[in-house]
mmCIF file of C-alpha atoms in Angstrom:
data_model
loop_
_atom_site.group_PDB
_atom_site.id
_atom_site.type_symbol
_atom_site.label_atom_id
_atom_site.label_comp_id
_atom_site.label_asym_id
_atom_site.label_seq_id
_atom_site.Cartn_x
_atom_site.Cartn_y
_atom_site.Cartn_z
ATOM 1 C CA MET A 117 26.290 -68.367 55.532
ATOM 2 C CA LEU A 118 25.200 -70.617 52.740
ATOM 3 C CA MET A 119 22.058 -69.973 50.752
ATOM 4 C CA LEU A 120 19.825 -73.032 50.428
ATOM 5 C CA ARG A 121 18.872 -73.115 46.779
ATOM 6 C CA SER A 122 16.327 -75.942 46.690
ATOM 7 C CA ARG A 123 13.108 -74.999 44.892
ATOM 8 C CA PHE A 124 9.875 -75.075 46.861
ATOM 9 C CA ASN A 125 6.414 -73.544 46.897
ATOM 10 C CA LEU A 126 3.918 -72.652 49.586
ATOM 11 C CA GLN A 127 2.783 -76.272 49.977
ATOM 12 C CA THR A 128 6.259 -77.485 50.895
ATOM 13 C CA LEU A 129 6.465 -74.736 53.510
ATOM 14 C CA ALA A 130 3.304 -75.886 55.280
ATOM 15 C CA PRO A 131 5.104 -77.210 58.405
ATOM 16 C CA LEU A 132 6.913 -73.917 58.825
ATOM 17 C CA LEU A 133 3.813 -71.809 58.302
ATOM 18 C CA THR A 134 1.958 -73.572 61.102
ATOM 19 C CA SER A 135 4.767 -73.058 63.631
ATOM 20 C CA PRO A 136 3.992 -70.874 66.653
ATOM 21 C CA ARG A 137 4.721 -67.185 66.165
ATOM 22 C CA PRO A 138 6.558 -65.067 68.730
ATOM 23 C CA SER A 139 4.426 -62.901 70.953
ATOM 24 C CA PRO A 140 4.208 -59.267 69.828
ATOM 25 C CA SER A 141 5.994 -58.035 72.956
ATOM 26 C CA SER A 142 9.168 -59.959 72.144
ATOM 27 C CA SER A 143 9.501 -58.181 68.795
ATOM 28 C CA LEU A 144 8.596 -54.614 69.718
ATOM 29 C CA PRO A 145 12.223 -53.435 70.018
ATOM 30 C CA PHE A 146 12.749 -54.010 66.301
ATOM 31 C CA LEU A 147 10.066 -51.619 65.112
ATOM 32 C CA LEU A 148 11.234 -48.046 64.685
ATOM 33 C CA HIS A 149 8.544 -45.624 65.800
ATOM 34 C CA ARG A 150 8.750 -42.339 63.946
ATOM 35 C CA ARG A 151 6.023 -40.161 65.437
ATOM 36 C CA ARG A 152 2.809 -41.566 63.938
ATOM 37 C CA ARG A 153 4.441 -43.896 61.431
ATOM 38 C CA ARG A 154 4.734 -47.633 62.002
ATOM 39 C CA ASN A 155 6.433 -48.859 58.843
ATOM 40 C CA LEU A 156 9.289 -51.333 59.137
ATOM 41 C CA SER A 157 12.855 -50.207 58.612
ATOM 42 C CA PHE A 158 14.167 -53.519 57.347
ATOM 43 C CA SER A 159 17.852 -52.668 57.484
ATOM 44 C CA ALA A 160 17.473 -51.874 61.204
ATOM 45 C CA LEU A 161 15.750 -55.122 62.146
ATOM 46 C CA ARG A 162 17.743 -57.394 64.422
ATOM 47 C CA PRO A 163 16.450 -60.789 65.546
ATOM 48 C CA ASP A 164 15.798 -61.355 69.231
ATOM 49 C CA PRO A 165 17.677 -64.406 70.597
ATOM 50 C CA SER A 166 14.903 -64.885 73.151
ATOM 51 C CA ALA A 167 12.178 -65.213 70.505
ATOM 52 C CA PRO A 168 10.944 -68.839 70.091
ATOM 53 C CA TYR A 169 12.448 -70.301 66.948
ATOM 54 C CA ALA A 170 13.180 -73.936 67.676
ATOM 55 C CA ALA A 171 9.956 -75.234 66.135
ATOM 56 C CA ALA A 172 10.373 -73.080 63.037
ATOM 57 C CA ALA A 173 14.010 -74.138 62.675
ATOM 58 C CA ALA A 174 13.067 -77.814 62.872
ATOM 59 C CA ALA A 175 10.332 -77.327 60.275
ATOM 60 C CA ALA A 176 12.752 -75.386 58.088
ATOM 61 C CA ALA A 177 15.231 -78.235 58.142
ATOM 62 C CA ALA A 178 12.505 -80.695 57.181
ATOM 63 C CA THR A 179 11.340 -78.406 54.400
ATOM 64 C CA ALA A 180 14.831 -78.055 52.972
ATOM 65 C CA ALA A 181 15.150 -81.828 52.766
ATOM 66 C CA ALA A 182 11.752 -82.338 51.167
ATOM 67 C CA PRO A 183 11.613 -82.952 47.409
ATOM 68 C CA PRO A 184 10.641 -79.861 45.437
ATOM 69 C CA LYS A 185 6.992 -79.749 44.331
ATOM 70 C CA SER A 186 6.933 -76.500 42.407
ATOM 71 C CA LYS A 187 6.500 -76.653 38.646
ATOM 72 C CA GLY A 188 7.836 -73.137 38.251
ATOM 73 C CA PRO A 189 11.247 -72.284 36.829
ATOM 74 C CA PRO A 190 14.325 -72.255 39.058
ATOM 75 C CA PRO A 191 16.288 -69.035 39.611
ATOM 76 C CA PRO A 192 18.877 -68.232 36.921
ATOM 77 C CA ALA A 193 22.331 -69.666 37.317
ATOM 78 C CA GLY A 194 24.861 -67.665 39.242
ATOM 79 C CA VAL A 195 22.552 -66.458 42.036
ATOM 80 C CA VAL A 196 24.071 -63.419 43.694
ATOM 81 C CA ARG A 197 25.546 -64.002 47.124
ATOM 82 C CA THR A 198 25.023 -61.187 49.628
ATOM 83 C CA ALA A 199 24.404 -60.944 53.350
ATOM 84 C CA LEU A 200 21.114 -62.534 54.307
ATOM 85 C CA PHE A 201 18.043 -60.565 55.338
ATOM 86 C CA VAL A 202 17.034 -62.046 58.667
ATOM 87 C CA PRO A 203 13.397 -61.267 59.532
ATOM 88 C CA PRO A 204 11.921 -60.746 63.008
ATOM 89 C CA GLY A 205 11.791 -63.800 65.232
ATOM 90 C CA VAL A 206 14.968 -65.473 63.933
ATOM 91 C CA PRO A 207 17.679 -65.602 66.610
ATOM 92 C CA ARG A 208 20.857 -63.702 65.952
ATOM 93 C CA ASP A 209 23.016 -66.772 66.447
ATOM 94 C CA ALA A 210 20.987 -69.123 64.224
ATOM 95 C CA GLY A 211 23.297 -71.019 61.897
ATOM 96 C CA ALA A 212 22.893 -71.569 58.178
ATOM 97 C CA ALA A 213 21.823 -75.173 58.750
ATOM 98 C CA GLU A 214 18.781 -73.917 60.651
ATOM 99 C CA MET A 215 17.685 -71.453 57.977
ATOM 100 C CA VAL A 216 15.591 -71.699 54.851
ATOM 101 C CA VAL A 217 16.411 -69.006 52.307
ATOM 102 C CA LEU A 218 13.916 -68.194 49.579
ATOM 103 C CA PRO A 219 15.396 -69.222 46.208
ATOM 104 C CA GLY A 220 16.734 -66.378 44.091
ATOM 105 C CA SER A 221 16.896 -64.018 47.068
ATOM 106 C CA ASN A 222 18.715 -63.198 50.302
ATOM 107 C CA ILE A 223 15.538 -63.570 52.385
ATOM 108 C CA VAL A 224 15.396 -65.971 55.321
ATOM 109 C CA VAL A 225 12.024 -67.547 56.163
ATOM 110 C CA GLY A 226 11.112 -66.849 59.788
ATOM 111 C CA PRO A 227 8.339 -67.839 62.204
ATOM 112 C CA TYR A 228 6.200 -64.851 61.226
ATOM 113 C CA ALA A 229 5.706 -66.329 57.744
ATOM 114 C CA GLY A 230 2.075 -67.296 57.241
ATOM 115 C CA ASP A 231 -0.626 -67.966 54.703
ATOM 116 C CA ALA A 232 0.505 -66.052 51.626
ATOM 117 C CA ARG A 233 -2.251 -67.111 49.230
ATOM 118 C CA ILE A 234 -4.244 -64.431 47.435
ATOM 119 C CA ARG A 235 -7.865 -65.564 47.349
ATOM 120 C CA GLU A 236 -9.572 -62.303 46.446
ATOM 121 C CA VAL A 237 -8.561 -58.965 44.970
ATOM 122 C CA GLU A 238 -10.644 -55.894 44.295
ATOM 123 C CA PHE A 239 -9.885 -52.374 43.181
ATOM 124 C CA ALA A 240 -10.444 -50.068 46.160
ATOM 125 C CA LYS A 241 -9.612 -46.513 45.177
ATOM 126 C CA SER A 242 -7.555 -44.151 43.006
ATOM 127 C CA SER A 243 -6.246 -41.123 44.862
ATOM 128 C CA PRO A 244 -4.757 -37.963 43.347
ATOM 129 C CA ARG A 245 -3.158 -37.055 46.688
ATOM 130 C CA ALA A 246 -1.768 -38.981 49.641
ATOM 131 C CA ARG A 247 -4.380 -37.484 51.951
ATOM 132 C CA ASP A 248 -7.130 -38.954 49.758
ATOM 133 C CA CYS A 249 -5.970 -42.558 50.257
ATOM 134 C CA PRO A 250 -8.083 -45.047 52.249
ATOM 135 C CA ARG A 251 -8.119 -44.234 55.933
ATOM 136 C CA ASP A 252 -8.678 -47.650 57.458
ATOM 137 C CA ASP A 253 -6.013 -49.498 59.444
ATOM 138 C CA ARG A 254 -5.227 -52.229 56.927
ATOM 139 C CA PRO A 255 -1.502 -52.716 56.244
ATOM 140 C CA GLU A 256 -0.189 -52.051 52.758
ATOM 141 C CA PHE A 257 2.783 -52.575 50.466
ATOM 142 C CA ALA A 258 3.659 -49.861 47.962
ATOM 143 C CA VAL A 259 5.019 -50.843 44.542
ATOM 144 C CA ILE A 260 7.261 -48.337 42.803
ATOM 145 C CA GLY A 261 9.900 -48.276 40.089
ATOM 146 C CA ARG A 262 10.870 -46.739 36.777
ATOM 147 C CA SER A 263 7.950 -46.204 34.455
ATOM 148 C CA ASN A 264 8.928 -49.132 32.198
ATOM 149 C CA VAL A 265 10.081 -51.582 34.853
ATOM 150 C CA GLY A 266 6.957 -53.765 34.712
ATOM 151 C CA LYS A 267 5.015 -52.662 37.801
ATOM 152 C CA SER A 268 1.590 -53.460 36.421
ATOM 153 C CA SER A 269 2.755 -56.797 35.063
ATOM 154 C CA LEU A 270 4.160 -57.790 38.446
ATOM 155 C CA ILE A 271 0.975 -56.798 40.284
ATOM 156 C CA ASN A 272 -1.127 -58.765 37.791
ATOM 157 C CA ALA A 273 1.187 -61.756 38.229
ATOM 158 C CA LEU A 274 0.956 -61.587 42.021
ATOM 159 C CA VAL A 275 -2.852 -61.614 42.005
ATOM 160 C CA ARG A 276 -3.030 -63.899 38.947
ATOM 161 C CA LYS A 277 -5.375 -61.660 37.012
ATOM 162 C CA LYS A 278 -4.410 -60.064 33.722
ATOM 163 C CA ASP A 279 -6.196 -56.760 33.987
ATOM 164 C CA VAL A 280 -6.136 -55.731 37.654
ATOM 165 C CA ALA A 281 -3.401 -53.153 37.116
ATOM 166 C CA LEU A 282 -3.267 -51.175 33.876
ATOM 167 C CA THR A 283 -0.530 -52.226 31.484
ATOM 168 C CA SER A 284 0.487 -50.173 28.492
ATOM 169 C CA LYS A 285 3.179 -49.962 25.855
ATOM 170 C CA LYS A 286 3.472 -46.302 26.809
ATOM 171 C CA PRO A 287 5.319 -46.070 30.144
ATOM 172 C CA GLY A 288 4.031 -43.651 32.742
ATOM 173 C CA LYS A 289 0.311 -44.421 32.416
ATOM 174 C CA THR A 290 -0.164 -44.734 36.183
ATOM 175 C CA GLN A 291 -0.737 -41.172 37.384
ATOM 176 C CA LEU A 292 -2.643 -41.863 40.603
ATOM 177 C CA ILE A 293 -2.130 -43.752 43.846
ATOM 178 C CA ASN A 294 -4.099 -46.955 43.235
ATOM 179 C CA HIS A 295 -5.124 -49.197 46.135
ATOM 180 C CA PHE A 296 -6.000 -52.868 45.546
ATOM 181 C CA LEU A 297 -7.591 -54.700 48.479
ATOM 182 C CA ILE A 298 -6.290 -58.234 48.971
ATOM 183 C CA ASN A 299 -8.367 -60.828 50.862
ATOM 184 C CA LYS A 300 -10.255 -57.910 52.419
ATOM 185 C CA SER A 301 -7.342 -57.549 54.842
ATOM 186 C CA TRP A 302 -4.400 -55.720 53.231
ATOM 187 C CA TYR A 303 -3.483 -53.552 50.249
ATOM 188 C CA ILE A 304 -1.131 -53.569 47.298
ATOM 189 C CA VAL A 305 -0.584 -49.949 46.288
ATOM 190 C CA ASP A 306 0.428 -49.097 42.715
ATOM 191 C CA LEU A 307 2.345 -45.818 42.684
ATOM 192 C CA PRO A 308 3.292 -43.693 39.652
ATOM 193 C CA GLY A 309 6.575 -44.691 38.083
ATOM 194 C CA TYR A 310 9.521 -42.371 38.255
ATOM 195 C CA GLY A 311 11.345 -41.391 35.105
ATOM 196 C CA PHE A 312 7.870 -40.693 33.770
ATOM 197 C CA ALA A 313 8.606 -41.371 30.099
ATOM 198 C CA ASN A 314 7.252 -38.518 27.949
ATOM 199 C CA ALA A 315 5.060 -36.899 30.599
ATOM 200 C CA PRO A 316 5.176 -33.103 30.729
ATOM 201 C CA GLU A 317 7.515 -31.492 33.248
ATOM 202 C CA SER A 318 4.620 -30.178 35.350
ATOM 203 C CA ALA A 319 3.206 -33.695 35.734
ATOM 204 C CA ARG A 320 6.615 -35.058 36.695
ATOM 205 C CA MET A 321 6.905 -32.572 39.544
ATOM 206 C CA ASP A 322 3.378 -33.302 40.774
ATOM 207 C CA TRP A 323 3.941 -37.057 40.740
ATOM 208 C CA SER A 324 7.213 -36.746 42.613
ATOM 209 C CA SER A 325 5.658 -34.483 45.227
ATOM 210 C CA PHE A 326 2.630 -36.581 46.084
ATOM 211 C CA THR A 327 4.569 -39.853 45.961
ATOM 212 C CA LYS A 328 7.034 -38.573 48.540
ATOM 213 C CA GLY A 329 4.148 -37.231 50.608
ATOM 214 C CA TYR A 330 2.605 -40.699 50.592
ATOM 215 C CA PHE A 331 5.842 -42.303 51.809
ATOM 216 C CA LEU A 332 6.432 -39.787 54.574
ATOM 217 C CA ASN A 333 2.921 -39.705 56.006
ATOM 218 C CA ARG A 334 1.344 -43.108 55.451
ATOM 219 C CA ASN A 335 0.927 -44.752 58.869
ATOM 220 C CA THR A 336 -0.164 -48.132 57.480
ATOM 221 C CA LEU A 337 2.784 -48.611 55.127
ATOM 222 C CA VAL A 338 4.518 -51.903 55.942
ATOM 223 C CA GLY A 339 7.167 -51.502 53.272
ATOM 224 C CA VAL A 340 8.054 -50.573 49.711
ATOM 225 C CA LEU A 341 8.661 -52.989 46.859
ATOM 226 C CA LEU A 342 11.217 -51.122 44.760
ATOM 227 C CA LEU A 343 11.239 -52.720 41.309
ATOM 228 C CA VAL A 344 14.531 -52.784 39.416
ATOM 229 C CA ASP A 345 14.907 -54.015 35.831
ATOM 230 C CA ALA A 346 17.485 -56.818 35.939
ATOM 231 C CA SER A 347 17.730 -57.012 32.154
ATOM 232 C CA VAL A 348 19.669 -53.727 31.949
ATOM 233 C CA PRO A 349 22.694 -52.341 33.799
ATOM 234 C CA PRO A 350 22.005 -50.430 37.040
ATOM 235 C CA GLN A 351 20.302 -47.085 36.531
ATOM 236 C CA GLN A 352 21.238 -44.080 38.642
ATOM 237 C CA ILE A 353 17.590 -43.121 39.117
ATOM 238 C CA ASP A 354 16.956 -46.461 40.888
ATOM 239 C CA LEU A 355 19.945 -45.913 43.144
ATOM 240 C CA ASP A 356 18.741 -42.382 43.904
ATOM 241 C CA CYS A 357 15.277 -43.657 44.838
ATOM 242 C CA ALA A 358 16.743 -46.333 47.113
ATOM 243 C CA ASN A 359 19.008 -43.743 48.710
ATOM 244 C CA TRP A 360 16.062 -41.406 49.374
ATOM 245 C CA LEU A 361 14.006 -44.203 50.944
ATOM 246 C CA GLY A 362 16.929 -45.211 53.133
ATOM 247 C CA ARG A 363 17.633 -41.674 54.286
ATOM 248 C CA ASN A 364 13.981 -41.342 55.271
ATOM 249 C CA ASN A 365 13.992 -44.627 57.176
ATOM 250 C CA ILE A 366 11.444 -46.308 54.896
ATOM 251 C CA GLY A 367 11.820 -50.070 54.662
ATOM 252 C CA LEU A 368 12.186 -51.498 51.169
ATOM 253 C CA THR A 369 12.625 -54.746 49.303
ATOM 254 C CA PHE A 370 14.411 -54.773 45.959
ATOM 255 C CA VAL A 371 12.295 -56.747 43.493
ATOM 256 C CA PHE A 372 14.391 -57.477 40.417
ATOM 257 C CA THR A 373 12.095 -57.837 37.401
ATOM 258 C CA LYS A 374 12.553 -59.395 33.943
ATOM 259 C CA CYS A 375 14.956 -62.032 35.251
ATOM 260 C CA ASP A 376 13.907 -64.304 32.383
ATOM 261 C CA LYS A 377 15.603 -62.012 29.861
ATOM 262 C CA VAL A 378 18.781 -63.236 28.209
ATOM 263 C CA LYS A 379 21.020 -60.586 26.745
ATOM 264 C CA SER A 380 23.218 -60.888 23.656
ATOM 265 C CA ALA A 381 26.917 -61.612 23.864
ATOM 266 C CA LYS A 382 27.563 -57.887 24.332
ATOM 267 C CA GLY A 383 25.096 -57.593 27.214
ATOM 268 C CA ARG A 384 25.092 -58.871 30.764
ATOM 269 C CA ARG A 385 22.899 -61.572 32.250
ATOM 270 C CA PRO A 386 20.334 -60.565 34.894
ATOM 271 C CA ASP A 387 22.416 -62.051 37.706
ATOM 272 C CA GLU A 388 25.425 -59.995 36.560
ATOM 273 C CA ASN A 389 23.357 -56.798 36.519
ATOM 274 C CA ILE A 390 21.992 -57.633 39.981
ATOM 275 C CA LYS A 391 25.508 -58.196 41.322
ATOM 276 C CA HIS A 392 26.595 -54.843 39.887
ATOM 277 C CA PHE A 393 23.548 -53.160 41.450
ATOM 278 C CA GLN A 394 24.318 -54.724 44.833
ATOM 279 C CA ASP A 395 27.882 -53.437 44.654
ATOM 280 C CA LEU A 396 26.635 -49.908 43.977
ATOM 281 C CA ILE A 397 23.894 -49.940 46.609
ATOM 282 C CA SER A 398 26.382 -50.900 49.304
ATOM 283 C CA LYS A 399 27.404 -47.225 49.381
ATOM 284 C CA TYR A 400 23.968 -46.367 50.775
ATOM 285 C CA TYR A 401 23.155 -49.373 52.979
ATOM 286 C CA LYS A 402 25.461 -50.911 55.558
ATOM 287 C CA ASP A 403 23.291 -54.030 55.616
ATOM 288 C CA PRO A 404 21.782 -55.126 52.284
ATOM 289 C CA PRO A 405 17.982 -54.781 52.240
ATOM 290 C CA PRO A 406 15.964 -57.852 51.256
ATOM 291 C CA TRP A 407 15.952 -58.594 47.538
ATOM 292 C CA ILE A 408 14.403 -61.194 45.243
ATOM 293 C CA MET A 409 14.527 -62.154 41.568
ATOM 294 C CA THR A 410 11.226 -62.276 39.654
ATOM 295 C CA SER A 411 9.718 -62.675 36.211
ATOM 296 C CA SER A 412 6.115 -61.863 35.366
ATOM 297 C CA VAL A 413 6.460 -64.025 32.244
ATOM 298 C CA THR A 414 7.617 -67.272 33.864
ATOM 299 C CA GLY A 415 6.262 -66.750 37.381
ATOM 300 C CA LEU A 416 9.739 -66.835 38.892
ATOM 301 C CA GLY A 417 9.712 -65.523 42.458
ATOM 302 C CA ARG A 418 5.947 -65.017 42.747
ATOM 303 C CA ASP A 419 5.231 -67.412 45.641
ATOM 304 C CA GLU A 420 8.466 -66.484 47.371
ATOM 305 C CA LEU A 421 7.741 -62.743 47.221
ATOM 306 C CA LEU A 422 4.250 -63.272 48.639
ATOM 307 C CA LEU A 423 5.683 -65.362 51.470
ATOM 308 C CA HIS A 424 8.201 -62.620 52.256
ATOM 309 C CA MET A 425 5.394 -60.073 52.324
ATOM 310 C CA SER A 426 3.359 -62.314 54.631
ATOM 311 C CA GLN A 427 6.022 -62.460 57.317
ATOM 312 C CA LEU A 428 6.526 -58.694 57.274
ATOM 313 C CA ARG A 429 2.766 -58.130 57.317
ATOM 314 C CA ASN A 430 2.191 -60.592 60.172
ATOM 315 C CA TYR A 431 4.921 -58.951 62.220
ATOM 316 C CA TRP A 432 3.365 -55.546 61.557
ATOM 317 C CA ASP A 433 -0.085 -56.858 62.477
ATOM 318 C CA ASN A 434 1.159 -58.357 65.732
ATOM 319 C CA GLU A 435 3.004 -55.199 66.708
ATOM 320 C CA ALA A 436 -0.022 -53.053 65.933
ATOM 321 C CA ALA A 437 -2.398 -55.248 67.937
#
């Protein structure tokens, strides 16, 4: 299937976002229930041919033909081609002509996509242990990655505030589970980075333990944004983290950061590093998880990532209702 590479923002997707959404009952088979947990296992999602999609497909076609309105930068040249991530509500037999694919990603826009704007953000809580995290029923996305991958910068870029998440020249400053409440309805969760820079060995073990406890026991976790630095060759620790999440049936999206970086003649471009990473991750995942290219400096991928999160969150909300 071909990836539609036209640039657009949330305004150009307005017809699609107002399309009717499938009823929750038609999508229940795609959610994997693991005891008390309700997080999405993205690689296991399969679209239901019976789910209504005609209106969304028509709006998608109109959107693809519309002139781009975004002033943001386009994805780097040489966008990686991999199998598409087809979200809930998109029929299995939908052709490429009926699909809109978010630029710089493998993510198809489906009828569960909705209002992705962030109007309000507030710090909710820092928790030293998973059991201390907020206990309401709001859905949440966890952000994790190597301690110098740019987690705080990405979170600040998503909410468009410079100091929401702590940034530091010393990697590994995040040592707690930090919840940020978005629009009073859902959370972004900043988790400690792995790799942990120069942290003492005892702290590394504690961080690893409570982070895994959070993943395994958090009922409201919609999915994990696993950040990967696209400006450097694939790192084994990122592959190991992705493998662990997959083995534990925890849905993830690869968010490639620093895609604005341009390496010297001896280095590889971000798209080349991403392609190499995709080749390596295929050993762990039969179907490629969703992935997207971003840059906190240029704003690349911001609106698209939020739209992707909205369709997963809306599906989760409908299933939980």
